[in-house]
Amino acid sequence: AKAGGRNQYRLFDESMRNQREEELQLLSDLRDALRDGQIVPYYQPRYSATAQRTVAVEALARWIHPERGLIMPSDFIPIAEKSGLINQIGASMLEQVVRQRCAWERRGLDVSVSVNVSQRQLCEADFAAMVQRILHDNGCDPSRLELEVTETLLIEDNPVLSANLAKVRRLGIRIAIDDFGTGYSNLARLNEMSVDCIKIDRSLIQGLPRNEEIVRLVIAMCNFMQVTIVAEGIETLAEAEWAQRHGCHELQGYFYSRPVSAMEAECLMRGQAAL
Ligand code: C2E
Ligand code: CA
Ligand code: CA
Ligand code: CA
């Protein structure tokens, strides 16, 4: 029994080592991919209920791998977060997205952009300065950029993070709370921070109509705070109608479009069929 136990430990060690080696390989591949421009934003439309058109797009990172094809964020964002590479990925995403917005504007497409920002990025001392430089270099109106942060950031008591949030807001950049309703929210802090937008998490939308009261309560709170309300994860006509009827300002989800390449997003926005 003792020997068997030892064997099990050895197996466990080995699989741990393999996992570690795999992670290191992935991280090194990811570094190369970033350098080679394989990490690119895809865009998912945010449809305005009042304007009845796409007024904004959310940028979502994709790894365009020469052999393996399209790799989703769940397969590389966690390791990027863990290693700190997320700071470089995040900076590259911001740069590409702001540049794309300006290119669209020059071609007569008026659309705001939102970018996901990780906690680690917001804890970097020069984050706000970097965003400001990117906007300035591209001549981009700050009010057309929104940074999506998760609500867990609100309970973080990190002075660098708080200063960065205050700085970017002072620049006129919008702040959205992502995945709202999934974590513990400090409502007092939320109110204090005066965010511009709240994105109601997909899990709440997809629980409709069972949890209708909860979602109505969230919407009432958002209206009280006078923030833009986005319903995430809209997959059906029924969900789209419910969200519009209950006063969500923007709707986002597969019902409107999956995240697509910049070119396909442009086609969609011009009202043409996707390629
Ligand atoms: P998120 O920010 O909450 O983004 C929404 C996710 O839900 C996206 O997954 C999107 O494709 C998916 N989604 C949109 N509509 C629907 C729908 O109707 N039904 C369903 N089932 N899913 C829908 P994706 O692109 O795989 O991204 C996953 C997460 O990875 C994002 O969640 C975000 O947290 C993270 N992420 C993506 N890009 C970046 C990035 O550039 N930086 C950082 N820090 N995180 C990123
Ligand atoms: Ca998001
Ligand atoms: Ca979300
Ligand atoms: Ca998320």
Short mmCIF file of C-alpha atoms and ligand atoms in Angstrom, two decimals:
data_model
loop_
_atom_site.label_atom_id
_atom_site.label_comp_id
_atom_site.label_asym_id
_atom_site.label_seq_id
_atom_site.Cartn_x
_atom_site.Cartn_y
_atom_site.Cartn_z
CA ALA A 1 0.00 0.00 0.00
CA LYS A 2 2.92 2.22 0.88
CA ALA A 3 4.65 1.66 -2.44
CA GLY A 4 1.41 2.27 -4.26
CA GLY A 5 1.04 5.52 -2.41
CA ARG A 6 4.50 6.57 -3.40
CA ASN A 7 3.77 5.73 -7.01
CA GLN A 8 0.70 7.83 -6.91
CA TYR A 9 2.73 10.73 -5.61
CA ARG A 10 5.25 10.29 -8.35
CA LEU A 11 2.48 10.26 -10.96
CA PHE A 12 1.05 13.37 -9.41
CA ASP A 13 4.47 15.10 -9.50
CA GLU A 14 4.94 14.13 -13.10
CA SER A 15 1.58 15.43 -14.22
CA MET A 16 2.25 18.64 -12.32
CA ARG A 17 5.56 18.99 -14.09
CA ASN A 18 3.94 18.30 -17.45
CA GLN A 19 1.33 20.89 -16.76
CA ARG A 20 3.97 23.41 -15.80
CA GLU A 21 5.96 22.65 -18.94
CA GLU A 22 2.85 23.01 -21.07
CA GLU A 23 2.10 26.34 -19.46
CA LEU A 24 5.62 27.61 -20.07
CA GLN A 25 5.42 26.49 -23.71
CA LEU A 26 2.05 28.20 -24.13
CA LEU A 27 3.40 31.38 -22.55
CA SER A 28 6.42 31.43 -24.83
CA ASP A 29 4.18 30.80 -27.89
CA LEU A 30 1.88 33.59 -26.70
CA ARG A 31 4.79 36.03 -26.43
CA ASP A 32 5.80 35.23 -30.01
CA ALA A 33 2.20 35.50 -31.17
CA LEU A 34 1.86 38.96 -29.64
CA ARG A 35 5.11 40.06 -31.25
CA ASP A 36 3.97 38.68 -34.63
CA GLY A 37 0.62 40.45 -34.51
CA GLN A 38 -1.46 37.28 -34.06
CA ILE A 39 -3.43 38.68 -31.12
CA VAL A 40 -6.18 40.77 -32.67
CA PRO A 41 -9.50 42.27 -31.61
CA TYR A 42 -12.77 40.81 -32.82
CA TYR A 43 -15.80 43.05 -32.42
CA GLN A 44 -19.29 42.37 -31.10
CA PRO A 45 -22.02 44.94 -31.83
CA ARG A 46 -23.79 46.76 -29.03
CA TYR A 47 -27.20 47.54 -30.44
CA SER A 48 -28.95 50.69 -29.25
CA ALA A 49 -32.62 50.22 -28.40
CA THR A 50 -33.39 53.89 -29.03
CA ALA A 51 -31.28 54.47 -32.14
CA GLN A 52 -32.18 51.00 -33.49
CA ARG A 53 -28.64 50.48 -34.74
CA THR A 54 -25.16 49.46 -33.61
CA VAL A 55 -23.76 52.43 -31.71
CA ALA A 56 -20.77 50.69 -30.17
CA VAL A 57 -18.69 47.54 -30.47
CA GLU A 58 -16.92 45.55 -27.75
CA ALA A 59 -13.42 44.38 -28.63
CA LEU A 60 -12.66 40.76 -27.68
CA ALA A 61 -9.18 39.30 -28.07
CA ARG A 62 -8.58 36.45 -30.51
CA TRP A 63 -5.38 34.57 -31.24
CA ILE A 64 -5.18 33.92 -34.97
CA HIS A 65 -2.86 30.92 -34.92
CA PRO A 66 -1.25 30.02 -38.28
CA GLU A 67 -1.83 26.29 -37.72
CA ARG A 68 -4.48 25.98 -35.08
CA GLY A 69 -6.80 28.70 -36.35
CA LEU A 70 -8.89 30.87 -34.07
CA ILE A 71 -8.02 30.53 -30.37
CA MET A 72 -10.49 31.89 -27.82
CA PRO A 73 -9.60 34.08 -24.80
CA SER A 74 -10.40 31.32 -22.30
CA ASP A 75 -7.40 29.42 -23.73
CA PHE A 76 -4.85 32.21 -23.31
CA ILE A 77 -6.14 35.08 -21.15
CA PRO A 78 -5.80 33.12 -17.86
CA ILE A 79 -2.09 32.38 -18.46
CA ALA A 80 -1.56 35.95 -19.64
CA GLU A 81 -3.14 37.20 -16.41
CA LYS A 82 -1.04 34.84 -14.31
CA SER A 83 2.26 35.78 -15.96
CA GLY A 84 1.66 39.51 -16.33
CA LEU A 85 1.74 39.31 -20.15
CA ILE A 86 -1.83 40.65 -19.99
CA ASN A 87 -0.32 44.13 -19.61
CA GLN A 88 1.31 43.93 -23.04
CA ILE A 89 -1.71 42.19 -24.60
CA GLY A 90 -4.00 44.84 -23.11
CA ALA A 91 -1.83 47.67 -24.43
CA SER A 92 -1.75 46.11 -27.89
CA MET A 93 -5.54 45.64 -27.86
CA LEU A 94 -6.09 49.27 -26.87
CA GLU A 95 -3.77 50.48 -29.60
CA GLN A 96 -5.41 48.34 -32.30
CA VAL A 97 -8.95 49.19 -31.23
CA VAL A 98 -8.39 52.95 -31.06
CA ARG A 99 -6.68 52.84 -34.46
CA GLN A 100 -9.61 50.86 -35.88
CA ARG A 101 -12.14 53.32 -34.50
CA CYS A 102 -10.31 56.17 -36.20
CA ALA A 103 -10.12 54.27 -39.50
CA TRP A 104 -13.87 53.65 -39.29
CA GLU A 105 -14.51 57.30 -38.53
CA ARG A 106 -12.51 58.37 -41.58
CA ARG A 107 -14.66 56.04 -43.67
CA GLY A 108 -17.83 57.61 -42.32
CA LEU A 109 -18.73 55.04 -39.65
CA ASP A 110 -19.57 56.59 -36.32
CA VAL A 111 -19.10 53.97 -33.60
CA SER A 112 -17.82 53.91 -30.03
CA VAL A 113 -15.51 51.15 -28.87
CA SER A 114 -15.16 49.30 -25.60
CA VAL A 115 -12.12 47.34 -24.43
CA ASN A 116 -11.77 44.88 -21.55
CA VAL A 117 -9.18 45.91 -18.99
CA SER A 118 -7.79 43.51 -16.42
CA GLN A 119 -7.12 44.31 -12.81
CA ARG A 120 -3.38 43.89 -13.36
CA GLN A 121 -3.37 46.59 -16.03
CA LEU A 122 -5.18 49.01 -13.77
CA CYS A 123 -2.57 48.42 -11.08
CA GLU A 124 0.24 49.58 -13.40
CA ALA A 125 1.40 53.06 -12.41
CA ASP A 126 1.57 54.33 -16.01
CA PHE A 127 -1.75 52.87 -17.24
CA ALA A 128 -3.63 56.17 -17.52
CA ALA A 129 -0.68 57.86 -19.25
CA MET A 130 -0.49 55.01 -21.75
CA VAL A 131 -4.19 55.29 -22.62
CA GLN A 132 -3.84 59.04 -22.98
CA ARG A 133 -0.88 58.64 -25.32
CA ILE A 134 -2.75 56.14 -27.51
CA LEU A 135 -5.77 58.46 -27.80
CA HIS A 136 -3.56 61.44 -28.52
CA ASP A 137 -1.40 59.65 -31.14
CA ASN A 138 -4.54 58.64 -33.03
CA GLY A 139 -6.51 61.83 -32.52
CA CYS A 140 -9.31 59.88 -30.89
CA ASP A 141 -12.13 61.52 -28.94
CA PRO A 142 -11.84 60.06 -25.38
CA SER A 143 -15.61 59.96 -24.96
CA ARG A 144 -15.80 57.34 -27.74
CA LEU A 145 -13.68 54.89 -25.73
CA GLU A 146 -15.08 52.84 -22.88
CA LEU A 147 -13.06 50.63 -20.56
CA GLU A 148 -14.84 47.53 -19.24
CA VAL A 149 -13.78 46.52 -15.74
CA THR A 150 -15.32 43.87 -13.52
CA GLU A 151 -17.21 44.70 -10.39
CA THR A 152 -14.69 42.89 -8.18
CA LEU A 153 -12.42 45.87 -8.88
CA LEU A 154 -14.80 48.04 -6.91
CA ILE A 155 -14.06 46.26 -3.66
CA GLU A 156 -10.30 46.33 -4.28
CA ASP A 157 -8.71 48.93 -2.12
CA ASN A 158 -5.62 49.67 -4.17
CA PRO A 159 -4.52 53.32 -4.36
CA VAL A 160 -2.83 52.94 -7.78
CA LEU A 161 -5.94 51.32 -9.22
CA SER A 162 -8.24 54.00 -7.80
CA ALA A 163 -5.96 56.77 -9.08
CA ASN A 164 -5.89 55.21 -12.57
CA LEU A 165 -9.68 54.96 -12.68
CA ALA A 166 -10.01 58.58 -11.58
CA LYS A 167 -7.42 59.72 -14.15
CA VAL A 168 -9.00 57.98 -17.14
CA ARG A 169 -12.41 59.28 -16.14
CA ARG A 170 -10.99 62.79 -15.94
CA LEU A 171 -9.72 62.34 -19.49
CA GLY A 172 -13.35 61.80 -20.49
CA ILE A 173 -13.05 58.06 -21.09
CA ARG A 174 -16.11 56.06 -20.08
CA ILE A 175 -16.03 53.29 -17.48
CA ALA A 176 -18.33 50.28 -17.69
CA ILE A 177 -18.89 47.68 -15.02
CA ASP A 178 -18.75 44.31 -16.77
CA ASP A 179 -20.56 41.10 -15.74
CA PHE A 180 -22.72 42.98 -13.26
CA GLY A 181 -24.68 40.76 -10.92
CA THR A 182 -22.23 37.86 -10.81
CA GLY A 183 -20.11 38.89 -7.87
CA TYR A 184 -20.37 40.63 -4.61
CA SER A 185 -21.15 44.27 -5.22
CA ASN A 186 -20.42 47.07 -2.89
CA LEU A 187 -23.31 49.29 -3.93
CA ALA A 188 -22.09 52.26 -1.91
CA ARG A 189 -18.70 52.07 -3.62
CA LEU A 190 -20.38 51.66 -6.99
CA ASN A 191 -22.35 54.85 -6.43
CA GLU A 192 -19.25 56.69 -5.19
CA MET A 193 -17.21 55.71 -8.25
CA SER A 194 -19.81 57.17 -10.58
CA VAL A 195 -19.39 54.78 -13.49
CA ASP A 196 -20.95 55.50 -16.88
CA CYS A 197 -22.31 52.13 -17.81
CA ILE A 198 -23.41 48.85 -16.26
CA LYS A 199 -23.42 45.64 -18.26
CA ILE A 200 -25.91 43.16 -16.84
CA ASP A 201 -24.32 39.72 -16.95
CA ARG A 202 -25.50 37.08 -19.37
CA SER A 203 -26.39 34.69 -16.54
CA LEU A 204 -29.06 37.13 -15.30
CA ILE A 205 -30.47 37.68 -18.80
CA GLN A 206 -30.55 33.96 -19.52
CA GLY A 207 -32.33 33.28 -16.26
CA LEU A 208 -35.33 35.26 -17.55
CA PRO A 209 -38.23 35.21 -16.98
CA ARG A 210 -37.58 33.16 -13.80
CA ASN A 211 -35.56 35.93 -12.13
CA GLU A 212 -37.45 38.83 -13.66
CA GLU A 213 -37.78 40.66 -10.31
CA ILE A 214 -34.01 40.70 -9.75
CA VAL A 215 -33.25 42.06 -13.20
CA ARG A 216 -35.96 44.72 -12.83
CA LEU A 217 -34.37 45.72 -9.54
CA VAL A 218 -30.94 46.01 -11.16
CA ILE A 219 -32.43 48.14 -13.95
CA ALA A 220 -34.16 50.41 -11.41
CA MET A 221 -30.87 50.85 -9.57
CA CYS A 222 -29.04 51.68 -12.81
CA ASN A 223 -31.70 54.26 -13.67
CA PHE A 224 -31.31 55.79 -10.23
CA MET A 225 -27.56 56.05 -10.86
CA GLN A 226 -28.23 57.43 -14.34
CA VAL A 227 -25.91 55.01 -16.09
CA THR A 228 -26.20 53.40 -19.50
CA ILE A 229 -27.69 49.92 -19.13
CA VAL A 230 -26.41 47.15 -21.39
CA ALA A 231 -28.04 43.71 -21.45
CA GLU A 232 -25.41 41.08 -22.26
CA GLY A 233 -25.94 37.63 -23.72
CA ILE A 234 -29.13 38.35 -25.67
CA GLU A 235 -29.67 35.15 -27.66
CA THR A 236 -33.39 35.16 -28.50
CA LEU A 237 -36.03 37.54 -29.79
CA ALA A 238 -37.92 37.09 -26.51
CA GLU A 239 -34.87 38.25 -24.52
CA ALA A 240 -34.33 41.19 -26.89
CA GLU A 241 -37.96 42.27 -26.53
CA TRP A 242 -37.92 41.86 -22.76
CA ALA A 243 -34.76 43.96 -22.40
CA GLN A 244 -36.10 46.72 -24.65
CA ARG A 245 -39.47 46.75 -22.89
CA HIS A 246 -37.77 47.08 -19.51
CA GLY A 247 -35.58 49.99 -20.50
CA CYS A 248 -32.17 48.53 -21.28
CA HIS A 249 -30.41 51.09 -23.48
CA GLU A 250 -28.14 48.72 -25.36
CA LEU A 251 -28.40 45.04 -26.24
CA GLN A 252 -25.53 42.71 -26.96
CA GLY A 253 -25.49 39.01 -27.77
CA TYR A 254 -25.56 36.28 -30.38
CA PHE A 255 -29.10 37.34 -31.35
CA TYR A 256 -27.54 40.44 -32.94
CA SER A 257 -24.14 39.05 -33.84
CA ARG A 258 -21.28 36.96 -32.58
CA PRO A 259 -17.94 38.72 -32.24
CA VAL A 260 -16.55 39.08 -35.78
CA SER A 261 -13.44 40.42 -37.52
CA ALA A 262 -13.07 44.17 -38.08
CA MET A 263 -13.97 43.74 -41.73
CA GLU A 264 -17.12 41.73 -40.99
CA ALA A 265 -18.10 44.22 -38.28
CA GLU A 266 -17.79 47.01 -40.79
CA CYS A 267 -20.01 45.12 -43.25
CA LEU A 268 -22.59 44.49 -40.54
CA MET A 269 -22.60 48.14 -39.56
CA ARG A 270 -23.05 49.22 -43.13
CA GLY A 271 -26.12 47.05 -43.23
CA GLN A 272 -24.67 44.53 -45.64
CA ALA A 273 -24.64 40.80 -45.15
CA ALA A 274 -21.53 39.49 -43.43
CA LEU A 275 -18.97 37.97 -45.76
P1 C2E B 1 -16.67 39.32 -21.42
O1 C2E B 1 -15.92 40.60 -21.38
O2 C2E B 1 -17.78 39.16 -20.46
O3 C2E B 1 -17.15 39.15 -22.93
C1 C2E B 1 -18.37 38.55 -23.30
C2 C2E B 1 -18.17 37.11 -23.71
O4 C2E B 1 -19.45 36.50 -23.93
C3 C2E B 1 -17.40 36.93 -25.01
O5 C2E B 1 -16.67 35.71 -24.95
C4 C2E B 1 -18.54 36.82 -26.02
O6 C2E B 1 -18.17 36.15 -27.21
C5 C2E B 1 -19.54 36.03 -25.25
N1 C2E B 1 -20.91 36.28 -25.69
C6 C2E B 1 -21.42 37.38 -26.27
N2 C2E B 1 -22.73 37.24 -26.54
C7 C2E B 1 -23.09 36.01 -26.12
C8 C2E B 1 -24.32 35.28 -26.13
O7 C2E B 1 -25.37 35.75 -26.59
N3 C2E B 1 -24.29 34.03 -25.60
C9 C2E B 1 -23.15 33.48 -25.10
N4 C2E B 1 -23.22 32.23 -24.61
N5 C2E B 1 -21.96 34.14 -25.07
C10 C2E B 1 -21.94 35.40 -25.58
P2 C2E B 1 -15.13 35.63 -25.37
O8 C2E B 1 -14.86 36.49 -26.58
O9 C2E B 1 -14.77 34.19 -25.43
O10 C2E B 1 -14.38 36.32 -24.15
C11 C2E B 1 -14.41 35.75 -22.88
C12 C2E B 1 -13.82 36.66 -21.82
O11 C2E B 1 -12.41 36.83 -22.03
C13 C2E B 1 -14.40 38.07 -21.84
O12 C2E B 1 -15.66 38.08 -21.18
C14 C2E B 1 -13.32 38.82 -21.09
O13 C2E B 1 -13.48 38.67 -19.70
C15 C2E B 1 -12.05 38.08 -21.53
N6 C2E B 1 -11.39 38.89 -22.58
C16 C2E B 1 -11.60 38.89 -23.92
N7 C2E B 1 -10.78 39.77 -24.55
C17 C2E B 1 -10.05 40.37 -23.56
C18 C2E B 1 -9.04 41.40 -23.55
O14 C2E B 1 -8.66 41.99 -24.58
N8 C2E B 1 -8.51 41.73 -22.33
C19 C2E B 1 -8.94 41.14 -21.18
N9 C2E B 1 -8.35 41.53 -20.02
N10 C2E B 1 -9.88 40.19 -21.14
C20 C2E B 1 -10.44 39.82 -22.32
CA CA B 2 -16.58 42.70 -21.44
CA CA B 3 -19.40 40.57 -19.74
CA CA B 4 -16.12 38.28 -18.12
#
